[in-house]
Coordinates of C-alpha atoms in Angstrom, one line a residue:
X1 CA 100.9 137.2 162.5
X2 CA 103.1 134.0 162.4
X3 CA 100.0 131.7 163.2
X4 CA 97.7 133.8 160.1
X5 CA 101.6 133.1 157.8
X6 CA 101.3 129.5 158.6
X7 CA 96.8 129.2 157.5
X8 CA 98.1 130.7 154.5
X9 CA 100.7 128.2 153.8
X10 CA 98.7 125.4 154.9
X11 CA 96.0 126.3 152.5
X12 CA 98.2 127.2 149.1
X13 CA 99.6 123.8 150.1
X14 CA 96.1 122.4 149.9
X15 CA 95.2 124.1 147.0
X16 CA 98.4 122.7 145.1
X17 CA 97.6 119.7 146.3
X18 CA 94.6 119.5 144.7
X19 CA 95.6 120.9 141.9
X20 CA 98.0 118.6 141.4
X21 CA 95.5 115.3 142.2
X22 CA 93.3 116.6 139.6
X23 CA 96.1 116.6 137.2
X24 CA 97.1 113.4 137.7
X25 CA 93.8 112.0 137.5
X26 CA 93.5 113.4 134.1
X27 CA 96.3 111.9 133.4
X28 CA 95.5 108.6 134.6
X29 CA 92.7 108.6 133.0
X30 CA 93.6 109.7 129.4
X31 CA 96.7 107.0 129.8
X32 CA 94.1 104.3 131.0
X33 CA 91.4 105.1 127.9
X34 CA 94.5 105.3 125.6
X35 CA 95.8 101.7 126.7
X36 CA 92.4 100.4 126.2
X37 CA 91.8 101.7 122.8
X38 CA 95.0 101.0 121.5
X39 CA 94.9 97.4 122.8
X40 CA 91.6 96.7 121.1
X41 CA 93.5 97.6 117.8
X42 CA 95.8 94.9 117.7
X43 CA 95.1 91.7 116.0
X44 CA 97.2 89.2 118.6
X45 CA 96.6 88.0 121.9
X46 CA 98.2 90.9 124.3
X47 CA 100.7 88.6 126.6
X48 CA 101.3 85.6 124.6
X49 CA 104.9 84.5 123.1
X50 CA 105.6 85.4 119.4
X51 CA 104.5 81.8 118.4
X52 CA 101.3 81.5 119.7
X53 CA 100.7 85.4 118.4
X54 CA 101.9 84.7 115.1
X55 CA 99.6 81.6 114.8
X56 CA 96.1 83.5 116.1
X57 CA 96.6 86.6 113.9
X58 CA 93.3 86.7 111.3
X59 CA 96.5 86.9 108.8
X60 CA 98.1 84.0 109.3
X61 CA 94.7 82.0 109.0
X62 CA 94.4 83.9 105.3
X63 CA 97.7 83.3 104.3
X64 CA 97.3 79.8 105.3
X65 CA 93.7 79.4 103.5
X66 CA 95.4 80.7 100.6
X67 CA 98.3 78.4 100.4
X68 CA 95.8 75.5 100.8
X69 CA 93.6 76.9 98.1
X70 CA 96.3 77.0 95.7
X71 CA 97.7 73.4 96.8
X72 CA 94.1 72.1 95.6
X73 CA 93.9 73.9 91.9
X74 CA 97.6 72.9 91.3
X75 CA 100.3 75.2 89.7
X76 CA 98.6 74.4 86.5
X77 CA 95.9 77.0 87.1
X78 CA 96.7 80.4 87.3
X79 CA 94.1 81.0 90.4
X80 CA 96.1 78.2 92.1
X81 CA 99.4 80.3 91.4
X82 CA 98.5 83.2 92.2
X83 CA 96.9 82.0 95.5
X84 CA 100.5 80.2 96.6
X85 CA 102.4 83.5 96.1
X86 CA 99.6 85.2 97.6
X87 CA 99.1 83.4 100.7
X88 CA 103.1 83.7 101.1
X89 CA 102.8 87.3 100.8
X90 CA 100.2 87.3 103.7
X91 CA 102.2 84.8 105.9
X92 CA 105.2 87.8 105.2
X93 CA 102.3 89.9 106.5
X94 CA 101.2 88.3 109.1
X95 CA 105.0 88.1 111.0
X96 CA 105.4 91.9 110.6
X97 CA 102.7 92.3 111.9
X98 CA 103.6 90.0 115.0
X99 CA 106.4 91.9 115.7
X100 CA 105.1 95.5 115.4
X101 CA 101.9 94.6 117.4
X102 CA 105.0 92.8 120.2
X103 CA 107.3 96.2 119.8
X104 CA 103.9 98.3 120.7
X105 CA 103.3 96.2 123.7
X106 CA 106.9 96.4 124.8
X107 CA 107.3 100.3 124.3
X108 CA 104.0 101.9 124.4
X109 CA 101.0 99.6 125.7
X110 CA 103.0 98.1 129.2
X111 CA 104.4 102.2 130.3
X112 CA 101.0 103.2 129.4
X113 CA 99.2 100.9 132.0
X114 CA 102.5 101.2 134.1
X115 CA 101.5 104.5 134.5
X116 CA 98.1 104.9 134.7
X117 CA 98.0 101.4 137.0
X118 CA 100.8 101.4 139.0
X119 CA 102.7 105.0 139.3
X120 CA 99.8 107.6 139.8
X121 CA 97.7 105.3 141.7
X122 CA 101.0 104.7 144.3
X123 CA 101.0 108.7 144.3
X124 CA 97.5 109.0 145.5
X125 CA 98.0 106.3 147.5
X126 CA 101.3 108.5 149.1
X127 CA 99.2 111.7 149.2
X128 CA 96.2 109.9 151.1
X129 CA 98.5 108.5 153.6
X130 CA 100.1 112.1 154.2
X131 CA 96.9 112.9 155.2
X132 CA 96.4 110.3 157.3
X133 CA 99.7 110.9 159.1
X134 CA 98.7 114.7 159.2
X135 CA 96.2 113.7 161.2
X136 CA 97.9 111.5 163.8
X137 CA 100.4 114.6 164.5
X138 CA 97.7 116.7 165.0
X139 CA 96.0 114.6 167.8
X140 CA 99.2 113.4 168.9
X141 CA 100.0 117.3 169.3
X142 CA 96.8 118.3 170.6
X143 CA 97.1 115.2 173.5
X144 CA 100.5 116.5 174.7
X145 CA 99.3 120.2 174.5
X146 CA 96.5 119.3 177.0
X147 CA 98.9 117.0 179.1
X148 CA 100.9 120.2 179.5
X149 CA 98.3 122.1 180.7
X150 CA 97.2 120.0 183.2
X151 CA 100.4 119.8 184.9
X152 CA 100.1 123.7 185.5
X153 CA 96.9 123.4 187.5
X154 CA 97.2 119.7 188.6
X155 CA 98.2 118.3 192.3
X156 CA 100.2 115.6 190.8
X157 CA 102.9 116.8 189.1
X158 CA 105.2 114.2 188.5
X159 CA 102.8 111.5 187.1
X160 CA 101.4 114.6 185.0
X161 CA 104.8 115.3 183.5
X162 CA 105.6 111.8 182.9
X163 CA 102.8 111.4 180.7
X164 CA 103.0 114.9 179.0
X165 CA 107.0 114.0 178.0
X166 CA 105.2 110.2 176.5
X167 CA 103.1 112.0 175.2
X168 CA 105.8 114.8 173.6
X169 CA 107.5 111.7 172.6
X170 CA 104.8 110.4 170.1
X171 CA 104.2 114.0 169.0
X172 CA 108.1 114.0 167.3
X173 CA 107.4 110.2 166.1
X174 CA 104.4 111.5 164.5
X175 CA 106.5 114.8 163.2
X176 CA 109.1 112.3 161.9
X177 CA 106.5 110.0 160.3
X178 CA 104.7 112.7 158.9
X179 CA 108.8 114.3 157.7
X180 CA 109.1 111.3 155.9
X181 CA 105.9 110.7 154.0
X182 CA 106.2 114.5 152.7
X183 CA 109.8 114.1 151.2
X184 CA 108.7 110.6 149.6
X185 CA 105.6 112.5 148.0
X186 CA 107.5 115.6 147.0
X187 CA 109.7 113.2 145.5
X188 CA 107.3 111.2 143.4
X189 CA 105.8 114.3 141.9
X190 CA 109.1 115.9 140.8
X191 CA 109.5 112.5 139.6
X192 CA 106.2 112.4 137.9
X193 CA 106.7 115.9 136.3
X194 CA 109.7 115.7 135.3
X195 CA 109.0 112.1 133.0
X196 CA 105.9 114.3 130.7
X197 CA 108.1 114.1 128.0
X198 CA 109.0 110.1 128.3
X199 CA 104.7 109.7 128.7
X200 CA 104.7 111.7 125.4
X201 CA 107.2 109.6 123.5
X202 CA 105.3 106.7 124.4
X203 CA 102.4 108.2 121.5
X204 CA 105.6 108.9 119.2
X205 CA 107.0 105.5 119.5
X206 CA 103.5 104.5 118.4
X207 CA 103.5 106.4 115.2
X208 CA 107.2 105.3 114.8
X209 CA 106.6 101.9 115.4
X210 CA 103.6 102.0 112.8
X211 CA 105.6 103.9 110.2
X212 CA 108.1 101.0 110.2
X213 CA 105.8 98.7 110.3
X214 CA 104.1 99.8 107.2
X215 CA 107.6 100.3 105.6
X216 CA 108.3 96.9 106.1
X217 CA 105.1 95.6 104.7
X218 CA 105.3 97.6 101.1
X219 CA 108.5 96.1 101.4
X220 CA 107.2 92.8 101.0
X221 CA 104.2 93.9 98.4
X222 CA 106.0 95.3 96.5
X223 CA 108.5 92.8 96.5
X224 CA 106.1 90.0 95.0
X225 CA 103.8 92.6 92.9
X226 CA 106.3 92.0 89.9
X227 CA 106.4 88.3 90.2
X228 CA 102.7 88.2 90.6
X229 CA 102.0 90.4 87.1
X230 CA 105.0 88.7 85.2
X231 CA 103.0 85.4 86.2
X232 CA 99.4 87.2 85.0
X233 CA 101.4 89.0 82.0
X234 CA 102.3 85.1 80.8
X235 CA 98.7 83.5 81.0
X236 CA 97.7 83.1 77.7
X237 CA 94.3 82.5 78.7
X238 CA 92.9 86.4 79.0
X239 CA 89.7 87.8 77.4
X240 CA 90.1 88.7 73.8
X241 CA 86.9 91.1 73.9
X242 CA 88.1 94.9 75.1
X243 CA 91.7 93.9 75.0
X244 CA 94.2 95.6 73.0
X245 CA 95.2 94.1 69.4
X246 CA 98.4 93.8 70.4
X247 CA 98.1 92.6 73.5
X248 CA 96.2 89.5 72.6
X249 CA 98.0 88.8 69.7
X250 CA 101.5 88.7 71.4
X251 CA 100.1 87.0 74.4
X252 CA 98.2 84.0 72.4
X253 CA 101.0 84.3 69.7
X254 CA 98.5 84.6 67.2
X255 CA 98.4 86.5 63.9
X256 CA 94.7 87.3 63.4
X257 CA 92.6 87.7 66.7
X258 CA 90.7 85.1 67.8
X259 CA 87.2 86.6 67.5
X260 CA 87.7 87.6 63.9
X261 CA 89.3 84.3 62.9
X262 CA 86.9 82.2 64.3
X263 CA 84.0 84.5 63.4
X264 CA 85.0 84.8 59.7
X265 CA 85.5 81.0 59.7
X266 CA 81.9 80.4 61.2
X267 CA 80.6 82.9 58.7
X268 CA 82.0 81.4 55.8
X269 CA 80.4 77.9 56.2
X270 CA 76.8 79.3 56.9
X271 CA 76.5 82.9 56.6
X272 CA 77.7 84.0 53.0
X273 CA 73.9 83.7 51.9
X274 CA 72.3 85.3 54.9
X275 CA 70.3 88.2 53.9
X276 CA 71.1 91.2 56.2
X277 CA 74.3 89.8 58.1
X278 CA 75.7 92.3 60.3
X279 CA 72.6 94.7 60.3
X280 CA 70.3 91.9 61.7
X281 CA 70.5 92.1 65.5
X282 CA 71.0 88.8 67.2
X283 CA 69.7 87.3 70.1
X284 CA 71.3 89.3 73.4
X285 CA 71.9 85.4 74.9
X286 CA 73.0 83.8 72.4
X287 CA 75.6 86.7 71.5
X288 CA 76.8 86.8 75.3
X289 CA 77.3 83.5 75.3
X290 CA 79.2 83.5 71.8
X291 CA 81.4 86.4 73.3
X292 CA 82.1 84.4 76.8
X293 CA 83.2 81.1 74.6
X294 CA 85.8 83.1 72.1
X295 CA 87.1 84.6 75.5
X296 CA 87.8 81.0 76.9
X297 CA 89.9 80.4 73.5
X298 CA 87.6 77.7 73.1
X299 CA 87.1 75.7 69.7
X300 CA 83.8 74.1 70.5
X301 CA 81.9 76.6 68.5
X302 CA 79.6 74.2 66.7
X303 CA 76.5 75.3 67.9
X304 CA 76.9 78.9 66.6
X305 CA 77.2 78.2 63.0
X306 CA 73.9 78.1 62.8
X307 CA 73.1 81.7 63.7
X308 CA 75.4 83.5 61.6
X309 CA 73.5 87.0 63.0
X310 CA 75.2 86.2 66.4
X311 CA 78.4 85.6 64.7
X312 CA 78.3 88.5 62.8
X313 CA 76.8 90.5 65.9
X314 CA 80.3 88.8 68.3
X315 CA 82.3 90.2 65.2
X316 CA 80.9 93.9 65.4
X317 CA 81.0 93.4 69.2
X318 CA 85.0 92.6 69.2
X319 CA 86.0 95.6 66.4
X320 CA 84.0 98.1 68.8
X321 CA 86.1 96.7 72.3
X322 CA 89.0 97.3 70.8
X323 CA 90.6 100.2 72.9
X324 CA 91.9 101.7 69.6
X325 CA 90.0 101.2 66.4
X326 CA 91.2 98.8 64.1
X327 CA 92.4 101.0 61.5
X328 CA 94.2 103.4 64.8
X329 CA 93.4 106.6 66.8
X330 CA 96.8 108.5 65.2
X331 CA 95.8 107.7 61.1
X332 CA 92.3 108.5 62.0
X333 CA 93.2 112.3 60.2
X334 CA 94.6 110.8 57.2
X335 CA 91.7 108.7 56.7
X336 CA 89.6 111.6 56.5
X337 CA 91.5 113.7 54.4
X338 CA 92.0 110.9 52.0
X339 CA 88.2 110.3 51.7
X340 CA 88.2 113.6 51.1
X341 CA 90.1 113.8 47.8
X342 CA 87.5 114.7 44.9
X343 CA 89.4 112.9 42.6
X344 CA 88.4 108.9 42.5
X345 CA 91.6 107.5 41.3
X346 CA 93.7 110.1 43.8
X347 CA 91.2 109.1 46.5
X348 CA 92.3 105.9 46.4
X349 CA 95.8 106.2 46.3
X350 CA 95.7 108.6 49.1
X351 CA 93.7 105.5 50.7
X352 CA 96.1 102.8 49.7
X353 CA 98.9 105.1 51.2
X354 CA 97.4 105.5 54.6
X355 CA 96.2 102.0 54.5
X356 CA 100.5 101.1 53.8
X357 CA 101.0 103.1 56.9
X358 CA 99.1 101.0 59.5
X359 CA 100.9 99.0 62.1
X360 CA 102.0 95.5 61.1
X361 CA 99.7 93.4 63.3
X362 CA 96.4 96.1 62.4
X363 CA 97.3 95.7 59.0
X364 CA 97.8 91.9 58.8
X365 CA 93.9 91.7 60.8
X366 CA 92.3 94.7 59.0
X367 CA 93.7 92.7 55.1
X368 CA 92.2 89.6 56.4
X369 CA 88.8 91.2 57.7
X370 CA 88.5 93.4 53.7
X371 CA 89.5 89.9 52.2
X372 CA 86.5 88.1 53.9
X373 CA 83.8 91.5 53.5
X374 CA 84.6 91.2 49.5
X375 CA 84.2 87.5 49.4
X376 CA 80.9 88.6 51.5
X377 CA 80.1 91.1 49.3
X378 CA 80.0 89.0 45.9
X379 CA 77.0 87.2 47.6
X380 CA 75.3 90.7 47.7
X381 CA 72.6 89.6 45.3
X382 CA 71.6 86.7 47.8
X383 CA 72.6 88.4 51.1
X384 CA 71.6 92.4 50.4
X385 CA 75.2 93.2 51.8
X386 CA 76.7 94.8 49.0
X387 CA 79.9 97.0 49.9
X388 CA 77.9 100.5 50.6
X389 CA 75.7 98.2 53.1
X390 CA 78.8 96.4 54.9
X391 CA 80.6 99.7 55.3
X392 CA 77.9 101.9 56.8
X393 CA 76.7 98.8 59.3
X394 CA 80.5 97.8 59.7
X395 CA 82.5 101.1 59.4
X396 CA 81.8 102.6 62.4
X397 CA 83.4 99.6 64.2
X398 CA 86.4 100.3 62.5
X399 CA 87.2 103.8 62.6
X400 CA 86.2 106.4 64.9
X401 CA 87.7 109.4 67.2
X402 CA 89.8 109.3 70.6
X403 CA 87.4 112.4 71.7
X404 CA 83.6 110.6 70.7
X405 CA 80.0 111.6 72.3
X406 CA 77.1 109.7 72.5
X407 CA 76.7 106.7 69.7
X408 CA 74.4 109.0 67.8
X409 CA 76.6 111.7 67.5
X410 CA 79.6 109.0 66.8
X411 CA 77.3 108.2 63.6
X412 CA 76.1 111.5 62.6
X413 CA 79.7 113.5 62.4
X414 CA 81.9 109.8 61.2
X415 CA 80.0 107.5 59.3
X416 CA 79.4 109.3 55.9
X417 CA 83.4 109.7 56.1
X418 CA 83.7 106.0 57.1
X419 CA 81.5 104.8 54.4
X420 CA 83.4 106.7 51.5
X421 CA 86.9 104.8 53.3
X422 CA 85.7 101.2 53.7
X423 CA 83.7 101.3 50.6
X424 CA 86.0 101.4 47.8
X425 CA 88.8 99.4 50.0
X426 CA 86.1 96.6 50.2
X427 CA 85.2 97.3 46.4
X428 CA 89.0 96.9 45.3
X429 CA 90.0 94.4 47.7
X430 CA 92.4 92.7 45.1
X431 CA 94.3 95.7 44.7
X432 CA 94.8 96.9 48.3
X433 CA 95.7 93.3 49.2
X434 CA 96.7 91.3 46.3
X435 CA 97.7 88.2 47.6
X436 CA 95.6 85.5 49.0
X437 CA 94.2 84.8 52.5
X438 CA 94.3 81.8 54.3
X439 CA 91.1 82.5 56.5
X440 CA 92.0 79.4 58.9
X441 CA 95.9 81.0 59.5
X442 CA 95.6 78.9 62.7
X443 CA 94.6 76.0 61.7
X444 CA 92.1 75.5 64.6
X445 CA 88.9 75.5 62.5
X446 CA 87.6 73.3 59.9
X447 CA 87.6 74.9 56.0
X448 CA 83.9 75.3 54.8
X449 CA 82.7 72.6 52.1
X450 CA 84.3 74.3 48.6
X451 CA 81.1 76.3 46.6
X452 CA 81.2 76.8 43.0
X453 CA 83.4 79.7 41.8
X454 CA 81.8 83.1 41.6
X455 CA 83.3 86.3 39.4
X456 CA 84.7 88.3 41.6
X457 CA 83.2 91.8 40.2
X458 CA 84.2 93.8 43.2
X459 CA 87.9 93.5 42.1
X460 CA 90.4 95.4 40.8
X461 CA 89.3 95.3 36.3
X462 CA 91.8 93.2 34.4
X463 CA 94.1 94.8 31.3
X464 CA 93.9 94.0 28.1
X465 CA 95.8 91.0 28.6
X466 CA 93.2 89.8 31.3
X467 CA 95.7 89.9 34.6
X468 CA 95.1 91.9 37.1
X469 CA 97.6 94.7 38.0
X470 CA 99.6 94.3 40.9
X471 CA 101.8 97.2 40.6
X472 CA 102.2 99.3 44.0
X473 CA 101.6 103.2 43.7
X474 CA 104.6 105.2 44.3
X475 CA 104.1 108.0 46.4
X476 CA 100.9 109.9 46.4
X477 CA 102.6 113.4 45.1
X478 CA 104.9 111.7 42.2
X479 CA 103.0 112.2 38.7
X480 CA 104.6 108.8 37.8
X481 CA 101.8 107.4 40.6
X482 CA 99.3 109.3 39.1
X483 CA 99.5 108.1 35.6
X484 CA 99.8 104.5 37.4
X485 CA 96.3 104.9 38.9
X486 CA 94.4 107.0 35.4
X487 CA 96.2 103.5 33.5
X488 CA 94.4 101.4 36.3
X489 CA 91.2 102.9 36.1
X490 CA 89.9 104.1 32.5
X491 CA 86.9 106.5 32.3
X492 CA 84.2 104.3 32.6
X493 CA 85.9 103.0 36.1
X494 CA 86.2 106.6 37.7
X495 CA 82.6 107.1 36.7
X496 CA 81.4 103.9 38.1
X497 CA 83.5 105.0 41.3
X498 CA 82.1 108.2 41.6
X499 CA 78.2 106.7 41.3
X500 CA 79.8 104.7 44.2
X501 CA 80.3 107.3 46.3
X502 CA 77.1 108.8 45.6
X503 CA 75.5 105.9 46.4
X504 CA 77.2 105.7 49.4
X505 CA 75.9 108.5 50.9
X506 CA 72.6 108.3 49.6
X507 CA 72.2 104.5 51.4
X508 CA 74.0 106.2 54.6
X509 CA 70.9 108.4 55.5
X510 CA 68.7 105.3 54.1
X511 CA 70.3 103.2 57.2
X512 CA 72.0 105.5 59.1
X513 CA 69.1 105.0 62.1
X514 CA 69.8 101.2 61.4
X515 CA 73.3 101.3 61.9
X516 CA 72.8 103.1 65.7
X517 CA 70.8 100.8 66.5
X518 CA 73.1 97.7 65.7
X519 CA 75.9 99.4 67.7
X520 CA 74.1 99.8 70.7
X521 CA 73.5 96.2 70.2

């Protein structure tokens, strides 16, 4: 029974034993796969001092092509700054990245190969020697076991018990041996056991490690983000085209935009007489590369002025970019309602009052744009634009929905109400903006050659006395206003403005399929 006990200890001891092995094979393998992968991930040279880490990161290289980049266009150039603070930000970069890539070698990489390396493989190591030593008791045992029995049946007893008690002797020596090796081994795998949860911190000191390390470098983004937009916020030197009004105005410190300044002073030295400006499509070249030199702030235009359709077609191009409509997204109700009044001298005081309501610096660009489009429009018997023409070609560009479709529809559902808005604002220029305009307000362009004086028929009719009126409307609901605008405008006017409105949106339909055409342009 006792002999059957100790098989059956000998074998669950065997069994756990290989259990165990098996375990820390697994073990040693996931730590040894981990270590490898993880290693692979970092940027630095695994071993090296901070210095020589810091100088081989791929970041550090950046940082410092950056910084040299910038040295060679100068602070003068905004590339040049932006590429100094840049490449500082990525030198920032690159040293916390040194020392996050140095804390995951210190905490997590060396235990990991510690472990799978050094500690499991001295465990096996232990456990194979065991068996080694198990092995050298047995024979030991099994020598002594036979020296005993031969003293029973042998002649020489004394020499035959000498031997058996050498013999019993390395029997205990392997015993002790054998003793020793066990407790060392038991020892190793308590030890082992019990540290699972330090060889799973090591995989939460990575994440830990990372977190911080990512903490540290938005820290230092978003420490020179600000300095980087205030320094891009400053540039004056930013595309006019698809920029907002006010945004290119505050940042050139301009008055009128650039586009419609210098495409109004082009137009006035060689396009008044132009037959079908703005409905004319220009070259697609030539109008690129009018768009690309206005957006360089350039005033080297002289080879545009003579193709007025690619000046007129830059115009269109810049009113349609705009990311709100010159005449603004929030009026865009009032305009409609006031085209909408049946009345022609109410219509355009409901027109003048919206018109009053614009934003200064739309207000200041849309009066110079209706100044130059009625001093284009008195040329209408040369140039076919007469104010019906340059409002269904131009109106669209001026005035349309925050929800739109396709172009088509855009035309379709606004343009008969833009027509019967810019029209009569273009017709009676004088009176929605009395004063005069000084189309060069910048100064940067040269003032056309001086043409002989034509009668302005577009304007607002003269009194009796032959000035024009230049009295503002009050508001649109006082009768007071009222009997201002029916003084203004005798019967033959209102008639005259309501064959203008007819006409309007008779020549709508007549160039409607026109006008789509030129705004896909």
């Amino acid at each position: 029974m006792k002999k059957q006990f100790n098989r059956m200890k000998q074998l669950a001891n065997q069994t756990v034993g290989r259990r165990i092995e098996r375990r820390m094979e697994m073990v040693r393998n996931v730590s040894h796969n981990t270590h490898k992968k993880m290693a692979s991930c970092l940027q630095g040279h695994i071993g090296t001092d901070a210095e020589k880490r810091h100088k081989k990161l791929p970041l550090t290289a950046l940082s410092q092509a950056m910084q040299d980049g910038g040295s060679q266009f100068g602070e003068e150039s905004l590339m040049g700054k932006m590429m100094e603070v840049c490449g500082d930000a990525e030198h920032r970069l690159a040293s916390e990245l040194m020392q996050y890539e140095m804390q995951i070698e210190k905490d997590v990489l060396d235990p990991l190969n510690q472990l799978a390396e050094v500690d499991i493989p001295n465990i096996i190591k232990m456990r194979k020697q065991l068996a080694r030593l198990v092995l050298d008791y047995d024979s030991a045992r099994a020598r002594w076991l036979q020296a005993t029995k031969s003293i029973i049946s042998g002649t020489n007893t004394q020499a035959l018990t000498a031997k058996a008690d050498s013999l019993k002797e390395e029997v205990d020596e392997a015993m002790n041996k054998v003793e020793v090796c066990k407790d060392q081994l038991a020892a190793d795998l308590y030890s082992f056991f019990s540290k699972e949860g330090d060889y799973a911190q090591y995989y939460v000191s990575l994440l830990e490690a990372q977190a911080d390390y990512h903490r540290r470098s938005l820290s230092v983004l978003e420490s020179v983000l600000p300095t980087i937009q205030e320094q891009q916020d400053s540039w004056t030197e930013k595309p006019a085209f698809g920029t907002a009004l006010e945004e290119h105005l505050k940042r050139s410190g301009r008055e009128v935009a650039l586009p419609l300044e210098a495409c109004v002073m082009m137009l006035l030295e060689t396009g008044m007489k132009e037959e079908g400006l703005f409905r004319i499509a220009a070259g697609a070249s030539k109008l690129k590369k009018l768009k690309a030199a206005l957006d360089c702030s350039t005033s080297q235009l002289e080879e545009f002025y003579s193709d007025p359709h690619a000046v007129a077609g830059a115009l269109k191009s810049y009113l349609r970019e705009l990311p709100e409509p010159l005449m603004t997204f929030h009026l865009y109700d009032e305009w409609i309602q006031a085209s909408n009044v049946s009345d022609p001298d109410k219509r355009l005081q409901a027109l003048w009052v919206t018109c009053d309501k614009l934003p200064k610096n739309h207000k200041v660009n849309f009066r110079y744009l209706i100044k130059f489009l009625a001093k284009l429009a008195q040329e209408s018997e040369i140039n076919k634009m007469t104010p019906s023409n340059i409002a269904i070609v131009l109106g669209p560009n001026l005035l349309w929905a925050k929800t739109e479709g396709s172009l088509a529809e855009m035309a379709a559902a606004t343009s008969v109400h833009v027509v019967t808005i810019i029209e009569p604002i273009i017709q009676h220029a004088a009176w929605f903006f009395p004063d005069d305009v000084d189309f060069n307000v910048s100064g940067m362009f040269a003032m056309p050659t001086p043409t002989a004086n034509h009668t302005n028929h577009l304007g607002a009719p003269e009194t009796e006395s032959g000035a024009t009126d230049r009295k503002r409307p009050g508001s649109g609901s006082a009768p007071e206003a009222e009997v201002t605008r029916r003084d203004r405008y005798p019967s033959h006017h209102r008639a005259a403005s309501r064959q203008d409105s007819r006409s309007a949106v008779s020549a709508f339909y007549v160039v409607a399929e026109e006008s789509i055409v030129v705004m896909q342009d």
